[in-house]
Coordinates of C-alpha atoms and ligand atoms in Angstrom, one line a residue:
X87 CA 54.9 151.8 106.6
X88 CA 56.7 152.1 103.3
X89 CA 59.3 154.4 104.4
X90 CA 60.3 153.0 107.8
X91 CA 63.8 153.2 108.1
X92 CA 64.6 155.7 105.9
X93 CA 65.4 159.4 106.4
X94 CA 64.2 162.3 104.2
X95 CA 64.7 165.7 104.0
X96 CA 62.5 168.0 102.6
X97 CA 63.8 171.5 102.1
X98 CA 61.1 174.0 102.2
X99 CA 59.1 171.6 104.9
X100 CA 57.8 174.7 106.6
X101 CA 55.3 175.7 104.2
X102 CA 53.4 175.0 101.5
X103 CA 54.2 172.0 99.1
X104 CA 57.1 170.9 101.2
X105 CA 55.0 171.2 104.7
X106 CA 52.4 168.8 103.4
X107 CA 55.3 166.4 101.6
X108 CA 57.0 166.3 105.4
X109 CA 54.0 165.3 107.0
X110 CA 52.7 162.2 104.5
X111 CA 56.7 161.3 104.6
X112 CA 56.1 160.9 108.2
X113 CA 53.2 159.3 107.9
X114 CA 54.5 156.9 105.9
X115 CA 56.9 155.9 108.9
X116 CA 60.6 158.6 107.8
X117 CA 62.3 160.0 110.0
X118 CA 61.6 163.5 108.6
X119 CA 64.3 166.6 108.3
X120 CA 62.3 169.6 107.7
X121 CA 64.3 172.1 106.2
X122 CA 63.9 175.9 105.9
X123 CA 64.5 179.3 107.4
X124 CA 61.5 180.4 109.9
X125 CA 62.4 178.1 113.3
X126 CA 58.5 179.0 114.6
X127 CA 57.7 177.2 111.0
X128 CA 59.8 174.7 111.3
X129 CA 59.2 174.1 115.2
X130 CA 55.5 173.9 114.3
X131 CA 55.8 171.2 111.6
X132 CA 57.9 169.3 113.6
X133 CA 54.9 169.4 116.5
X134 CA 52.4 168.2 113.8
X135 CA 54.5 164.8 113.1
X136 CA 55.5 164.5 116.8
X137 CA 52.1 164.9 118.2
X138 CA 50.7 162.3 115.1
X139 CA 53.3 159.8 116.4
X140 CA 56.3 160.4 113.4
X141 CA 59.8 161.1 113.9
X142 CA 60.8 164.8 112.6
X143 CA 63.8 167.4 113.2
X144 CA 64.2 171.2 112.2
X145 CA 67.5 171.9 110.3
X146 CA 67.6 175.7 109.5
X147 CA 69.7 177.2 106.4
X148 CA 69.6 179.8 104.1
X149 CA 69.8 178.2 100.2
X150 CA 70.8 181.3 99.0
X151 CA 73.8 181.2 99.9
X152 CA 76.5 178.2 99.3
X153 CA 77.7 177.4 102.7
X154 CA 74.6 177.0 104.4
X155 CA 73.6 174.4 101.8
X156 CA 76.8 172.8 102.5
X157 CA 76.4 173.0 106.0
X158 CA 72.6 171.5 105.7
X159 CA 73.9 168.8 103.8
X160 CA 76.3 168.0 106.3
X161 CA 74.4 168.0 109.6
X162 CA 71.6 166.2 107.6
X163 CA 74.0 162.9 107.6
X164 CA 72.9 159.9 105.8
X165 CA 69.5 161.0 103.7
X166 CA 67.9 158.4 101.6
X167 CA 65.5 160.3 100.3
X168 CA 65.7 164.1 98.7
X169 CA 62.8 166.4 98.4
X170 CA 64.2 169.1 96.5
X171 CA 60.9 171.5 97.2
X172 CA 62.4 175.5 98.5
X173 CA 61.6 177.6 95.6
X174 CA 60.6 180.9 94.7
X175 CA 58.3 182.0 92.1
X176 CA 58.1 186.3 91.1
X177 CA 56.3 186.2 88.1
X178 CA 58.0 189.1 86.0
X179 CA 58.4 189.9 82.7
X180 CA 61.8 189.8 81.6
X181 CA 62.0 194.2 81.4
X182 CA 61.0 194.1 84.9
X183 CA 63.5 191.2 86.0
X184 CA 66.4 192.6 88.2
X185 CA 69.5 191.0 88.1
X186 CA 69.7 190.2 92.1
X187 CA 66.0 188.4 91.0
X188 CA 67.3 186.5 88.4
X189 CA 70.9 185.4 90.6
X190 CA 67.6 184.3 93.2
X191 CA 65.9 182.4 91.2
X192 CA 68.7 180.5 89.4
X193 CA 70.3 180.2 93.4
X194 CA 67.1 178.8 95.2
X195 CA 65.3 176.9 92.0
X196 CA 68.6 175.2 90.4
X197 CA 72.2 175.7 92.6
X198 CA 70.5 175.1 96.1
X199 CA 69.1 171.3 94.4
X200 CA 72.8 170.6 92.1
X201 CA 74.4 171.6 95.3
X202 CA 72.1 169.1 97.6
X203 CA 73.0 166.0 95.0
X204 CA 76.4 166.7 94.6
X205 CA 76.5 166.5 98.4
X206 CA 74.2 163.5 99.7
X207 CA 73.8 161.6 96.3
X208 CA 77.1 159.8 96.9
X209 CA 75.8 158.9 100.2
X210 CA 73.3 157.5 98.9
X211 CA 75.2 155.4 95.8
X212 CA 77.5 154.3 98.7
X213 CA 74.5 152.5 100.3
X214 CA 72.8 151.2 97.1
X215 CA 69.8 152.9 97.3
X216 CA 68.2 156.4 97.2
X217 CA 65.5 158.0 95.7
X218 CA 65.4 162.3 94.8
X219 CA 62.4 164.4 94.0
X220 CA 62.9 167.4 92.6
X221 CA 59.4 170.0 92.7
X222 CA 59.2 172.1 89.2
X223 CA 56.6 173.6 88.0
X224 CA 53.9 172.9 84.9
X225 CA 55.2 176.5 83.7
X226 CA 58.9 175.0 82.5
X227 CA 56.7 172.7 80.4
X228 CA 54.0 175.5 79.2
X229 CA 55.9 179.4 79.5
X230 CA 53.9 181.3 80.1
X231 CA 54.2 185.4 79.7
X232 CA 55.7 187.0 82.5
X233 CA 56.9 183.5 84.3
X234 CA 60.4 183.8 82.0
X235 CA 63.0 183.5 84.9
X236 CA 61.1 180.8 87.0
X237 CA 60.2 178.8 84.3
X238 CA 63.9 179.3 82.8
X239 CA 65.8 178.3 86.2
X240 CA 62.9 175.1 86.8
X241 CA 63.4 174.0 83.4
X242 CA 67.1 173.5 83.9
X243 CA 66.3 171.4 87.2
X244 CA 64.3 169.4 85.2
X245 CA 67.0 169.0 82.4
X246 CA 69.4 168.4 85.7
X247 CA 66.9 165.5 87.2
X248 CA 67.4 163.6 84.0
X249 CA 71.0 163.9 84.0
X250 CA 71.2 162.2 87.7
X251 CA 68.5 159.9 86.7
X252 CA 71.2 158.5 83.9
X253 CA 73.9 159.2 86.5
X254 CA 72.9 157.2 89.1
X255 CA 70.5 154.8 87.8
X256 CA 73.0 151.8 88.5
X257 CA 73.7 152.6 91.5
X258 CA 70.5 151.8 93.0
X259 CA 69.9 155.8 93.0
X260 CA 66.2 157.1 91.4
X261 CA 65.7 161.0 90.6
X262 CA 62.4 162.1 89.4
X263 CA 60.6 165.4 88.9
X264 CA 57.2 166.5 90.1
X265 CA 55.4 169.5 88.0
X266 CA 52.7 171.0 90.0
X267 CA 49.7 173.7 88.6
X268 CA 48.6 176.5 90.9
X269 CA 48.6 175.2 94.3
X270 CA 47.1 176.5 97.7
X271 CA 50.3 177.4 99.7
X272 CA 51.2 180.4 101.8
X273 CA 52.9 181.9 98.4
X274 CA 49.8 181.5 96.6
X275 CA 47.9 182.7 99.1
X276 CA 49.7 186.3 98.8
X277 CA 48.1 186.2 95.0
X278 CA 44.7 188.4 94.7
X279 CA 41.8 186.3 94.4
X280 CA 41.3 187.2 90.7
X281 CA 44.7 186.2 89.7
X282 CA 44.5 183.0 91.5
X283 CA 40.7 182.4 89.4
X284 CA 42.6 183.3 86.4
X285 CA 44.9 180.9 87.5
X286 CA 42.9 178.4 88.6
X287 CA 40.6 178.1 84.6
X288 CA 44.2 177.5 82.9
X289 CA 43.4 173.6 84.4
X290 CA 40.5 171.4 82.9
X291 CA 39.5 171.1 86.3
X292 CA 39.4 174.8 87.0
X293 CA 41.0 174.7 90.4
X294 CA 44.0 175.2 92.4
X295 CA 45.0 172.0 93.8
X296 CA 45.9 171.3 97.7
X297 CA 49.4 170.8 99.1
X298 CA 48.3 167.4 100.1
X299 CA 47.0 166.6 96.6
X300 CA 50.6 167.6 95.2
X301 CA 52.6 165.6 98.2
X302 CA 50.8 162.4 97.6
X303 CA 52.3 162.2 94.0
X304 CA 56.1 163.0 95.7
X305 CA 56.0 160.5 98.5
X306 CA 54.7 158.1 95.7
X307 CA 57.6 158.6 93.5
X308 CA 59.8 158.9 96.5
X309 CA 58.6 155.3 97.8
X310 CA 60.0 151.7 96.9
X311 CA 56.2 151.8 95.1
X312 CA 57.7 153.6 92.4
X313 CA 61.0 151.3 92.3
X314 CA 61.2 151.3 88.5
X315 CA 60.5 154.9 87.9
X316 CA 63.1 157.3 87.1
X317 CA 64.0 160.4 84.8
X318 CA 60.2 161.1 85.3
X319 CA 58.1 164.3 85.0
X320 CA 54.9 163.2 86.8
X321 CA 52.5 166.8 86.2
X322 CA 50.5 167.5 89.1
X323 CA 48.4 170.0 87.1
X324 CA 44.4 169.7 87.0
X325 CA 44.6 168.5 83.5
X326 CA 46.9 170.2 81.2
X327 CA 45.4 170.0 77.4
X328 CA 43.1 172.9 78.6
X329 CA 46.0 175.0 79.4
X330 CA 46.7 177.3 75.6
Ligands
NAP248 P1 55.9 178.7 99.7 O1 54.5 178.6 100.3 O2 56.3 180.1 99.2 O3 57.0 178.2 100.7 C1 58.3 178.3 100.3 C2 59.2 177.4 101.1 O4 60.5 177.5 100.7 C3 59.2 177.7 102.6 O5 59.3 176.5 103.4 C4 60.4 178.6 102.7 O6 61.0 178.5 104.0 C5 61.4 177.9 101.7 N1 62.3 178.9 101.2 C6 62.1 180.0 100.5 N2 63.2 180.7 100.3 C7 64.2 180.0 101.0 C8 65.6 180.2 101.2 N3 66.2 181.3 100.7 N4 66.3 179.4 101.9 C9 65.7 178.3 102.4 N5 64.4 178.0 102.3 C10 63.6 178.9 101.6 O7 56.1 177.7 98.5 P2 55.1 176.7 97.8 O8 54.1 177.4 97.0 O9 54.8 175.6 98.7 O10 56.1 176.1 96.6 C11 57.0 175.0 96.9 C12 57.7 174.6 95.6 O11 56.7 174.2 94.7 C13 58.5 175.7 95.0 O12 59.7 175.1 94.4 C14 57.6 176.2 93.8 O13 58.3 176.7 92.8 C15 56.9 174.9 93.5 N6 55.6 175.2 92.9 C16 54.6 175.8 93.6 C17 53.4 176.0 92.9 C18 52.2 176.7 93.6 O14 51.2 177.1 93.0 N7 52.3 176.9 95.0 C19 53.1 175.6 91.6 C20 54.2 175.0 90.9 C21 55.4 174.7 91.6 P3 60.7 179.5 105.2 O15 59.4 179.0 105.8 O16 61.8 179.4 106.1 O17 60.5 180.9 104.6

């Protein structure tokens, strides 16, 4: 059990990415705090672990919004390991982008993660050991038309993980960043199936990928496996060179 011992929170655990990232966490013997908004979501993930024999806990906040993020940190305690995964992608181009979208975007995709460092990375320095995963997105690597504002705000998380990868590195604290392709996930799923084909032939393999197939890679870099790995961008992508 390569995690026994340790807790982890995964924001966005209710769905998606973050869902699937909870459960192998779990698996792997955390104690799991699965973060998000929709208590039935939550309450459900929480089930799954219990009922496969993990440890798991619902915290609810809103990472919109500063003090809930605050408050989520606190309640949260001692975390060892950080799953920065809540995000939202609205693929617009930039004369369609409202301001309250772009203040969204930059809120959930960059502030809600600084905030969640700022707050439990000294925690985690204190103890002499921690490990952070933040979830990007191949598109900060590869813009894309039309993907300007979410590519914009998960490019600066990436910039941000390599900062706190130099930060913290002495201190026993690793921060690393996972770039998924297109990915089966309740967001995806609201995509028409045309967009998500067009989607899924940007990849050599010419699929989407599954949750599961993107969590393996963060509970990987999350574990003591990856103890001398930091300041990474592991692409979770299908095979990028065929992407133009
Ligand atoms: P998803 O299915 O849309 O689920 C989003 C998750 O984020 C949910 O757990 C949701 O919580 C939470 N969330 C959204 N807004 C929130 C807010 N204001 N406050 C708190 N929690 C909030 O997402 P996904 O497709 O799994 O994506 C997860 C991450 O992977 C995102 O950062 C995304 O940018 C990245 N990514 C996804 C893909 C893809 O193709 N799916 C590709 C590359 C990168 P509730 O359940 O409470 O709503």
């Amino acid at each position: 059990m390569a995690m026994s011992g340790l807790t982890a929170l995964v924001t966005g655990g209710t769905a998606g990415i973050g869902r699937a990232v909870a459960i192998q966490l779990a698996q792997d013997g955390a104690d799991v705090i699965v973060h998000g908004r929709d208590a039935d979501r939550g309450a459900s993930v929480v089930t799954e672990i219990e009922a496969a024999g993990g440890k798991a806990r619902f915290l609810q906040a809103d990472l919109g919004a500063a003090d809930d993020i605050k408050r989520l940190a606190h309640e949260a305690g001692d975390v060892d390991v950080l799953v920065n995964n809540a995000g939202i992608y609205k693929f617009l181009p930039t004369s369609d982008m409202t301001e309250d979208l772009f203040d969204l975007h930059m809120s959930l995709n960059t502030k809600a993660p600084y905030l969640l460092v700022q707050a439990l990375a000294p925690g985690m320095v204190q103890r002499g050991h921690g490990s952070i995963v933040n979830i990007s997105t191949l598109a900060a690597a590869v813009p894309t038309k039309g993907t300007g504002m979410y590519s914009a705000s998960k490019a600066a998380l990436e910039q941000l993980t390599q900062i706190w990868a130099a930060e913290y590195a002495e201190q026993g604290v690793r921060v690393n960043t996972v770039a998924p392709g297109p990915t089966r996930t309740p967001g995806t799923d609201a995509m028409d199936a045309d967009t998500l084909k067009a989607v899924a032939d940007t990849t050599a393999m010419r699929r989407i990928a599954e949750p599961e197939e993107v969590a393996s890679a963060v509970t990987f870099l999350a574990s003591r496996r990856a103890s001398y790995i930091t300041g990474a961008v592991l692409e979770v992508a299908g095979g990028r060179p065929a992407i133009g």
